[in-house]
Structure formats: structure tokens, C-alpha cells
PDB file of C-alpha atoms and ligand atoms in Angstrom:
ATOM      1  CA  MET P 289      76.815  39.648  32.588  1.00 89.00           C
ATOM      2  CA  ASN P 290      74.503  40.276  35.465  1.00 91.00           C
ATOM      3  CA  VAL P 291      75.937  40.875  38.896  1.00 94.00           C
ATOM      4  CA  ALA P 292      73.219  39.339  41.006  1.00 93.00           C
ATOM      5  CA  ARG P 293      75.249  39.063  44.176  1.00 96.00           C
ATOM      6  CA  ALA P 294      78.353  40.819  45.417  1.00 97.00           C
ATOM      7  CA  GLU P 295      79.611  40.277  48.916  1.00 97.00           C
ATOM      8  CA  PHE P 296      82.656  41.248  50.879  1.00 97.00           C
ATOM      9  CA  VAL P 297      84.579  38.164  52.066  1.00 97.00           C
ATOM     10  CA  VAL P 298      87.854  39.090  53.693  1.00 97.00           C
ATOM     11  CA  SER P 299      90.617  41.689  53.948  1.00 96.00           C
ATOM     12  CA  ASN P 300      94.259  40.961  54.740  1.00 94.00           C
ATOM     13  CA  THR P 301      97.871  41.480  53.880  1.00 92.00           C
ATOM     14  CA  LYS P 302      98.772  37.853  53.523  1.00 93.00           C
ATOM     15  CA  VAL P 303      98.366  35.668  50.444  1.00 94.00           C
ATOM     16  CA  LYS P 304      98.111  32.716  52.794  1.00 94.00           C
ATOM     17  CA  SER P 305      94.988  34.205  54.343  1.00 95.00           C
ATOM     18  CA  CYS P 306      93.165  34.865  51.043  1.00 96.00           C
ATOM     19  CA  PRO P 307      90.063  32.721  50.432  1.00 97.00           C
ATOM     20  CA  LYS P 308      90.788  29.079  50.076  1.00 94.00           C
ATOM     21  CA  THR P 309      87.884  28.385  47.737  1.00 88.00           C
ATOM     22  CA  LYS P 310      89.282  27.790  44.289  1.00 89.00           C
ATOM     23  CA  MET P 311      87.583  30.409  42.102  1.00 95.00           C
ATOM     24  CA  PRO P 312      88.968  32.720  39.428  1.00 97.00           C
ATOM     25  CA  GLU P 313      89.846  36.173  40.559  1.00 98.00           C
ATOM     26  CA  TYR P 314      90.448  39.548  38.899  1.00 98.00           C
ATOM     27  CA  ALA P 315      92.569  42.135  40.661  1.00 98.00           C
ATOM     28  CA  PHE P 316      92.401  45.913  40.333  1.00 98.00           C
ATOM     29  CA  ILE P 317      95.706  47.675  40.570  1.00 97.00           C
ATOM     30  CA  GLY P 318      97.091  51.154  39.862  1.00 96.00           C
ATOM     31  CA  ARG P 319      98.090  54.389  41.437  1.00 95.00           C
ATOM     32  CA  SER P 320      96.351  55.533  44.582  1.00 94.00           C
ATOM     33  CA  ASN P 321      93.244  57.504  43.767  1.00 95.00           C
ATOM     34  CA  VAL P 322      92.972  56.242  40.202  1.00 97.00           C
ATOM     35  CA  GLY P 323      89.494  54.807  41.019  1.00 98.00           C
ATOM     36  CA  LYS P 324      89.944  51.115  41.731  1.00 98.00           C
ATOM     37  CA  SER P 325      87.458  50.899  44.545  1.00 97.00           C
ATOM     38  CA  SER P 326      84.960  53.101  42.820  1.00 98.00           C
ATOM     39  CA  LEU P 327      85.117  50.874  39.723  1.00 98.00           C
ATOM     40  CA  ILE P 328      84.434  47.791  41.867  1.00 98.00           C
ATOM     41  CA  ASN P 329      81.386  49.516  43.335  1.00 98.00           C
ATOM     42  CA  MET P 330      80.192  50.551  39.885  1.00 98.00           C
ATOM     43  CA  LEU P 331      80.565  47.008  38.496  1.00 98.00           C
ATOM     44  CA  CYS P 332      78.647  45.639  41.519  1.00 97.00           C
ATOM     45  CA  ASN P 333      75.920  48.247  41.478  1.00 96.00           C
ATOM     46  CA  GLN P 334      76.730  49.213  45.039  1.00 95.00           C
ATOM     47  CA  LYS P 335      77.779  52.488  46.545  1.00 94.00           C
ATOM     48  CA  LYS P 336      79.745  51.344  49.582  1.00 95.00           C
ATOM     49  CA  LEU P 337      80.894  47.807  48.971  1.00 96.00           C
ATOM     50  CA  ALA P 338      84.519  48.935  48.538  1.00 96.00           C
ATOM     51  CA  LYS P 339      85.637  51.981  50.551  1.00 95.00           C
ATOM     52  CA  THR P 340      86.530  55.001  48.470  1.00 95.00           C
ATOM     53  CA  SER P 341      87.976  58.396  49.335  1.00 94.00           C
ATOM     54  CA  SER P 342      89.029  61.599  47.590  1.00 94.00           C
ATOM     55  CA  ARG P 343      92.271  61.262  49.548  1.00 91.00           C
ATOM     56  CA  PRO P 344      94.782  58.804  48.187  1.00 91.00           C
ATOM     57  CA  GLY P 345      95.783  55.788  50.258  1.00 89.00           C
ATOM     58  CA  LYS P 346      92.228  54.676  51.270  1.00 89.00           C
ATOM     59  CA  THR P 347      92.514  50.978  50.409  1.00 91.00           C
ATOM     60  CA  GLN P 348      95.274  49.427  52.463  1.00 90.00           C
ATOM     61  CA  LEU P 349      94.600  45.719  52.278  1.00 93.00           C
ATOM     62  CA  ILE P 350      93.863  42.940  49.864  1.00 96.00           C
ATOM     63  CA  ASN P 351      90.051  42.815  49.688  1.00 97.00           C
ATOM     64  CA  HIS P 352      88.129  39.908  48.237  1.00 98.00           C
ATOM     65  CA  TYR P 353      84.558  40.364  46.958  1.00 98.00           C
ATOM     66  CA  LEU P 354      82.669  37.308  45.859  1.00 98.00           C
ATOM     67  CA  ILE P 355      80.572  37.787  42.796  1.00 98.00           C
ATOM     68  CA  ASN P 356      77.595  35.624  41.940  1.00 96.00           C
ATOM     69  CA  LYS P 357      79.101  33.002  44.271  1.00 95.00           C
ATOM     70  CA  ASN P 358      81.605  31.925  41.681  1.00 94.00           C
ATOM     71  CA  TRP P 359      84.409  34.397  41.081  1.00 97.00           C
ATOM     72  CA  TYR P 360      86.196  37.217  42.884  1.00 98.00           C
ATOM     73  CA  LEU P 361      86.965  40.816  42.344  1.00 98.00           C
ATOM     74  CA  VAL P 362      90.013  41.921  44.321  1.00 98.00           C
ATOM     75  CA  ASP P 363      90.595  45.464  45.452  1.00 98.00           C
ATOM     76  CA  LEU P 364      94.231  46.293  46.238  1.00 96.00           C
ATOM     77  CA  PRO P 365      96.035  49.263  47.760  1.00 94.00           C
ATOM     78  CA  GLY P 366      97.306  51.766  45.230  1.00 93.00           C
ATOM     79  CA  TYR P 367     100.959  52.520  44.565  1.00 90.00           C
ATOM     80  CA  GLY P 368     102.749  55.785  44.003  1.00 83.00           C
ATOM     81  CA  TYR P 369     101.190  57.633  46.883  1.00 74.00           C
ATOM     82  CA  ALA P 370     103.913  60.277  47.355  1.00 67.00           C
ATOM     83  CA  ARG P 371     103.005  61.149  50.968  1.00 66.00           C
ATOM     84  CA  ALA P 372     102.929  57.612  52.413  1.00 66.00           C
ATOM     85  CA  PRO P 373     105.657  57.010  54.898  1.00 67.00           C
ATOM     86  CA  LYS P 374     108.600  55.122  53.471  1.00 69.00           C
ATOM     87  CA  THR P 375     108.122  52.036  55.650  1.00 67.00           C
ATOM     88  CA  GLU P 376     104.430  51.913  54.703  1.00 64.00           C
ATOM     89  CA  LYS P 377     105.327  52.197  51.007  1.00 64.00           C
ATOM     90  CA  LYS P 378     107.672  49.251  51.351  1.00 63.00           C
ATOM     91  CA  THR P 379     105.189  46.942  53.106  1.00 62.00           C
ATOM     92  CA  PHE P 380     102.547  47.838  50.544  1.00 66.00           C
ATOM     93  CA  GLN P 381     104.870  46.950  47.810  1.00 76.00           C
ATOM     94  CA  LYS P 382     106.004  43.704  49.356  1.00 86.00           C
ATOM     95  CA  PHE P 383     102.572  42.244  49.973  1.00 91.00           C
ATOM     96  CA  ILE P 384     101.207  43.401  46.641  1.00 92.00           C
ATOM     97  CA  ILE P 385     104.100  41.883  44.885  1.00 93.00           C
ATOM     98  CA  ASP P 386     103.667  38.731  46.962  1.00 95.00           C
ATOM     99  CA  TYR P 387     100.029  38.561  45.986  1.00 96.00           C
ATOM    100  CA  PHE P 388     100.812  38.778  42.301  1.00 97.00           C
ATOM    101  CA  ILE P 389     103.536  36.216  42.439  1.00 96.00           C
ATOM    102  CA  LYS P 390     101.865  33.626  44.660  1.00 96.00           C
ATOM    103  CA  ARG P 391      98.132  33.882  44.154  1.00 97.00           C
ATOM    104  CA  LYS P 392      97.337  31.040  41.800  1.00 95.00           C
ATOM    105  CA  GLU P 393      93.663  31.975  41.534  1.00 96.00           C
ATOM    106  CA  LEU P 394      94.512  35.333  39.913  1.00 97.00           C
ATOM    107  CA  VAL P 395      93.637  34.993  36.282  1.00 97.00           C
ATOM    108  CA  LEU P 396      93.911  38.591  35.167  1.00 98.00           C
ATOM    109  CA  ALA P 397      94.969  41.977  36.491  1.00 98.00           C
ATOM    110  CA  PHE P 398      93.237  45.174  35.478  1.00 98.00           C
ATOM    111  CA  LEU P 399      95.733  47.992  35.559  1.00 98.00           C
ATOM    112  CA  LEU P 400      93.895  51.288  35.975  1.00 98.00           C
ATOM    113  CA  ILE P 401      95.145  54.449  34.384  1.00 98.00           C
ATOM    114  CA  ASP P 402      93.632  57.894  34.906  1.00 98.00           C
ATOM    115  CA  ILE P 403      92.762  58.910  31.347  1.00 98.00           C
ATOM    116  CA  ARG P 404      93.813  62.513  31.937  1.00 97.00           C
ATOM    117  CA  HIS P 405      97.464  61.755  32.717  1.00 95.00           C
ATOM    118  CA  GLU P 406     100.367  61.251  30.448  1.00 95.00           C
ATOM    119  CA  PRO P 407     101.960  57.829  30.675  1.00 96.00           C
ATOM    120  CA  GLN P 408     103.771  57.597  34.014  1.00 95.00           C
ATOM    121  CA  PRO P 409     106.969  55.567  34.564  1.00 94.00           C
ATOM    122  CA  ILE P 410     105.500  53.914  37.625  1.00 93.00           C
ATOM    123  CA  ASP P 411     102.629  52.417  35.621  1.00 95.00           C
ATOM    124  CA  LEU P 412     104.790  51.519  32.655  1.00 96.00           C
ATOM    125  CA  ASN P 413     107.249  49.783  34.933  1.00 94.00           C
ATOM    126  CA  PHE P 414     104.493  47.863  36.661  1.00 94.00           C
ATOM    127  CA  LEU P 415     103.167  46.753  33.312  1.00 96.00           C
ATOM    128  CA  ARG P 416     106.653  45.577  32.402  1.00 95.00           C
ATOM    129  CA  TRP P 417     106.886  43.692  35.699  1.00 95.00           C
ATOM    130  CA  LEU P 418     103.579  41.972  35.058  1.00 96.00           C
ATOM    131  CA  GLY P 419     104.830  40.933  31.608  1.00 95.00           C
ATOM    132  CA  GLU P 420     108.059  39.629  32.986  1.00 95.00           C
ATOM    133  CA  HIS P 421     106.069  37.513  35.467  1.00 96.00           C
ATOM    134  CA  PHE P 422     103.674  36.249  32.789  1.00 96.00           C
ATOM    135  CA  ILE P 423     100.706  37.771  34.549  1.00 97.00           C
ATOM    136  CA  PRO P 424      97.916  38.517  32.059  1.00 97.00           C
ATOM    137  CA  PHE P 425      96.608  42.057  32.247  1.00 98.00           C
ATOM    138  CA  SER P 426      94.214  44.485  30.601  1.00 98.00           C
ATOM    139  CA  ILE P 427      94.170  48.270  30.894  1.00 98.00           C
ATOM    140  CA  VAL P 428      91.296  50.229  32.226  1.00 98.00           C
ATOM    141  CA  PHE P 429      91.252  53.958  31.587  1.00 98.00           C
ATOM    142  CA  THR P 430      89.314  55.641  34.386  1.00 98.00           C
ATOM    143  CA  LYS P 431      87.525  58.966  34.943  1.00 98.00           C
ATOM    144  CA  ALA P 432      86.542  59.411  31.290  1.00 98.00           C
ATOM    145  CA  ASP P 433      83.868  61.832  32.451  1.00 98.00           C
ATOM    146  CA  LYS P 434      86.534  64.294  33.418  1.00 98.00           C
ATOM    147  CA  ILE P 435      87.489  65.122  29.832  1.00 98.00           C
ATOM    148  CA  LYS P 436      85.603  65.784  26.545  1.00 97.00           C
ATOM    149  CA  LYS P 437      84.645  62.843  24.359  1.00 95.00           C
ATOM    150  CA  LYS P 438      86.980  63.893  21.592  1.00 95.00           C
ATOM    151  CA  GLU P 439      89.856  64.153  24.011  1.00 97.00           C
ATOM    152  CA  VAL P 440      89.197  60.569  25.209  1.00 98.00           C
ATOM    153  CA  GLU P 441      90.138  59.159  21.864  1.00 96.00           C
ATOM    154  CA  VAL P 442      93.272  61.292  21.637  1.00 97.00           C
ATOM    155  CA  LYS P 443      94.393  60.350  25.121  1.00 98.00           C
ATOM    156  CA  VAL P 444      93.881  56.615  24.530  1.00 98.00           C
ATOM    157  CA  SER P 445      95.646  56.554  21.229  1.00 97.00           C
ATOM    158  CA  ASP P 446      98.553  58.568  22.650  1.00 97.00           C
ATOM    159  CA  TYR P 447      98.808  56.050  25.464  1.00 98.00           C
ATOM    160  CA  LEU P 448      98.780  53.118  23.070  1.00 97.00           C
ATOM    161  CA  GLU P 449     101.531  54.722  21.006  1.00 97.00           C
ATOM    162  CA  VAL P 450     103.725  54.787  24.103  1.00 97.00           C
ATOM    163  CA  LEU P 451     102.899  51.145  24.851  1.00 96.00           C
ATOM    164  CA  LYS P 452     103.874  50.205  21.300  1.00 96.00           C
ATOM    165  CA  GLU P 453     107.405  51.290  22.054  1.00 95.00           C
ATOM    166  CA  SER P 454     107.852  48.350  24.431  1.00 92.00           C
ATOM    167  CA  TRP P 455     105.105  45.846  23.618  1.00 93.00           C
ATOM    168  CA  GLU P 456     104.789  43.742  20.475  1.00 92.00           C
ATOM    169  CA  SER P 457     101.060  43.417  20.784  1.00 94.00           C
ATOM    170  CA  LEU P 458      98.784  45.797  22.582  1.00 95.00           C
ATOM    171  CA  PRO P 459      96.722  44.665  25.622  1.00 96.00           C
ATOM    172  CA  LYS P 460      92.973  44.697  25.642  1.00 97.00           C
ATOM    173  CA  TYR P 461      91.718  47.997  27.120  1.00 98.00           C
ATOM    174  CA  PHE P 462      88.538  49.541  28.448  1.00 98.00           C
ATOM    175  CA  ILE P 463      87.424  53.134  28.774  1.00 98.00           C
ATOM    176  CA  THR P 464      85.386  53.711  31.917  1.00 98.00           C
ATOM    177  CA  SER P 465      83.796  56.230  34.195  1.00 98.00           C
ATOM    178  CA  SER P 466      82.442  55.092  37.535  1.00 98.00           C
ATOM    179  CA  GLU P 467      80.700  58.405  37.875  1.00 98.00           C
ATOM    180  CA  LYS P 468      78.764  57.943  34.623  1.00 98.00           C
ATOM    181  CA  ARG P 469      78.663  54.135  34.777  1.00 97.00           C
ATOM    182  CA  MET P 470      80.506  53.935  31.509  1.00 98.00           C
ATOM    183  CA  GLY P 471      82.279  50.810  30.354  1.00 98.00           C
ATOM    184  CA  ARG P 472      80.492  48.492  32.754  1.00 98.00           C
ATOM    185  CA  GLU P 473      79.028  46.068  30.291  1.00 98.00           C
ATOM    186  CA  PRO P 474      82.211  45.537  28.176  1.00 98.00           C
ATOM    187  CA  LEU P 475      84.248  44.917  31.346  1.00 98.00           C
ATOM    188  CA  LEU P 476      81.772  42.448  32.841  1.00 98.00           C
ATOM    189  CA  ASN P 477      81.313  40.684  29.519  1.00 97.00           C
ATOM    190  CA  TYR P 478      85.029  40.329  29.147  1.00 98.00           C
ATOM    191  CA  ILE P 479      85.289  38.779  32.626  1.00 97.00           C
ATOM    192  CA  GLN P 480      82.493  36.378  31.745  1.00 96.00           C
ATOM    193  CA  GLN P 481      84.319  35.416  28.553  1.00 96.00           C
ATOM    194  CA  VAL P 482      87.506  34.726  30.496  1.00 96.00           C
ATOM    195  CA  ASN P 483      85.607  32.837  33.136  1.00 95.00           C
ATOM    196  CA  GLU P 484      84.052  30.667  30.475  1.00 94.00           C
ATOM    197  CA  SER P 485      87.395  29.978  28.857  1.00 93.00           C
ATOM    198  CA  ILE P 486      88.726  28.455  32.069  1.00 88.00           C
ATOM    199  CA  ASP P 487      87.711  24.842  31.921  1.00 67.00           C
ATOM    200  CA  GLU P 488      88.591  23.783  35.347  1.00 67.00           C
ATOM    201  CA  PHE P 489      89.618  25.541  38.473  1.00 66.00           C
TER     202      PHE P 489
HETATM  203  P1  GTP Q 240      93.216  54.044  46.831  1.00 74.52           P
HETATM  204  O1  GTP Q 240      92.374  53.093  47.568  1.00 74.52           O
HETATM  205  O2  GTP Q 240      93.659  55.194  47.675  1.00 74.52           O
HETATM  206  O3  GTP Q 240      94.391  53.418  46.158  1.00 74.52           O
HETATM  207  O4  GTP Q 240      92.360  54.786  45.688  1.00 74.52           O
HETATM  208  P2  GTP Q 240      91.359  54.112  44.555  1.00 74.52           P
HETATM  209  O5  GTP Q 240      92.150  53.882  43.350  1.00 74.52           O
HETATM  210  O6  GTP Q 240      90.587  52.989  45.126  1.00 74.52           O
HETATM  211  O7  GTP Q 240      90.384  55.343  44.289  1.00 74.52           O
HETATM  212  P3  GTP Q 240      88.899  55.556  44.762  1.00 74.52           P
HETATM  213  O8  GTP Q 240      87.989  54.627  44.071  1.00 74.52           O
HETATM  214  O9  GTP Q 240      88.865  55.621  46.238  1.00 74.52           O
HETATM  215  O10 GTP Q 240      88.579  56.989  44.064  1.00 74.52           O
HETATM  216  C1  GTP Q 240      89.389  58.101  44.365  1.00 74.52           C
HETATM  217  C2  GTP Q 240      88.607  59.392  44.056  1.00 74.52           C
HETATM  218  O11 GTP Q 240      88.339  59.484  42.688  1.00 74.52           O
HETATM  219  C3  GTP Q 240      87.262  59.468  44.748  1.00 74.52           C
HETATM  220  O12 GTP Q 240      87.055  60.815  45.147  1.00 74.52           O
HETATM  221  C4  GTP Q 240      86.250  59.045  43.697  1.00 74.52           C
HETATM  222  O13 GTP Q 240      85.015  59.565  43.839  1.00 74.52           O
HETATM  223  C5  GTP Q 240      86.938  59.649  42.448  1.00 74.52           C
HETATM  224  N1  GTP Q 240      86.608  58.857  41.265  1.00 74.52           N
HETATM  225  C6  GTP Q 240      86.733  57.514  41.053  1.00 74.52           C
HETATM  226  N2  GTP Q 240      86.280  57.167  39.844  1.00 74.52           N
HETATM  227  C7  GTP Q 240      85.844  58.269  39.241  1.00 74.52           C
HETATM  228  C8  GTP Q 240      85.239  58.518  37.995  1.00 74.52           C
HETATM  229  O14 GTP Q 240      85.041  57.664  37.149  1.00 74.52           O
HETATM  230  N3  GTP Q 240      84.906  59.850  37.755  1.00 74.52           N
HETATM  231  C9  GTP Q 240      85.118  60.829  38.595  1.00 74.52           C
HETATM  232  N4  GTP Q 240      84.810  62.058  38.258  1.00 74.52           N
HETATM  233  N5  GTP Q 240      85.660  60.614  39.815  1.00 74.52           N
HETATM  234  C10 GTP Q 240      86.023  59.343  40.144  1.00 74.52           C
HETATM  235 MG1   MG Q 241      90.773  51.991  46.946  1.00 74.52          MG
END
């Protein structure tokens, strides 16, 4: 799929204030610093559409980006940022959770996992929570440029083995690097496929 247009629409902490236009949306979620905002920029062929930083905790709001005037990418704050103040952590969690539960336009969540890391309880718990709430999700392994090609396969299959312990069927997954622009086409094509499978919105 070609991303001909990508525009920032609105940022907020309230589901009620998210765009009212009824269009399918895809949210990016995962630990702080995993590369959510960078991935959105890479998909949109833009450097600064979503704000990124080497320091965790950069994205603090629900950000809607309108793509090709007919669907949204949604950048969310990360979780698991150890140094965030406790009160901040709680509000993050509350409005993120609220977003996932209430936002009817959300058709699929992409849960991002840093390919270098062993499976972390915080991600596995979040996946379980998505499952319990019947929220469809796919996994996106990020930062594949940081390890050798051979290691990529090993890391992914190790991760899937762990998922098999709690899931009957494995989710769809993507291997990406925003740095090397890897995994862009498969991800966009998948979104297009899902968009086309939605008859009416
Ligand atoms: P929060 O908004 O804090 O939750 O973080 P985020 O998940 O949006 O991460 P962000 O996109 O801001 O990226 C965090 C850091 O990782 C930045 O320094 C990026 O340049 C770097 N990064 C992101 N994706 C990649 C990648 O594919 N490869 C490499 N090498 N670095 C990446
Ligand atoms: Mg971010």
C-alpha cells in the first residue's frame, strides 16, 4: 500500500476527544523506547511526524495520524518506564486502558517487542489482557538492525515458543527495523488487507 498522505490530527488523554470521524484505526503499543513512534514515521515516510527520543517516556498522549484520508495510525505512550513517577504511571495506564476498552474504531493493536530482549512479563501480561478483552492484535518485533540476521530467527522462534505456552494459536507477527526501513511493505499490506475486510464502518 502506498502512503500518499499522512497528517497529524489530534493528541489527547481522553477517548471522548478522539476523532469523531468513523474510520478504522490501528494502535501501536509496547514498552517505552521500543520504537513505536519511529515505526509510525517509517511507515509514513516522514522523519518527524511522530516525536521520538532516545530517552524513554517521549510519547505521553494518544496521537491520531490520518493516513490517505481514510484510516488512522495511533501512537500511544509506552508502558514499563521504570523512572516515571508513580502517579504518572497510573494515569498513563488508566487512559491507555480506557482507550483500548472504549474506542470502537480500534480494529487492531500492534504490540511492539524489542527483538533483542527475552520475553518480559509486562508484555506477556498485556497480551493476555488484550486477549481477555477480545482486542485483536499482532506482534511487531522492532530494532532488527541491532542484531545479526541469524540471531533474528532465533530470537523470534524463542519468543513464539514462550507464546505457545499460553496461546492456542499464534498471532501474526512482523519483523521490522525503522532504521533500515525493514518490514514496511508487509505491515502496510496487512493493514490494507484488514481495511478491505471491513465492509462498513
Ligand atoms: P516512548 O514514546 O517513550 O514510549 O518510546 P517509543 O516506543 O515511541 O520509541 P521511539 O520511537 O521514540 O524510539 C526510541 C529510541 O529507539 C530512539 O532513539 C530511536 O531512534 C530508537 N529506535 C527506534 N526504532 C529503531 C530501530 O528500528 N533501530 C534502531 N537502531 N533504533 C531504533
Ligand atoms: Mg513514542
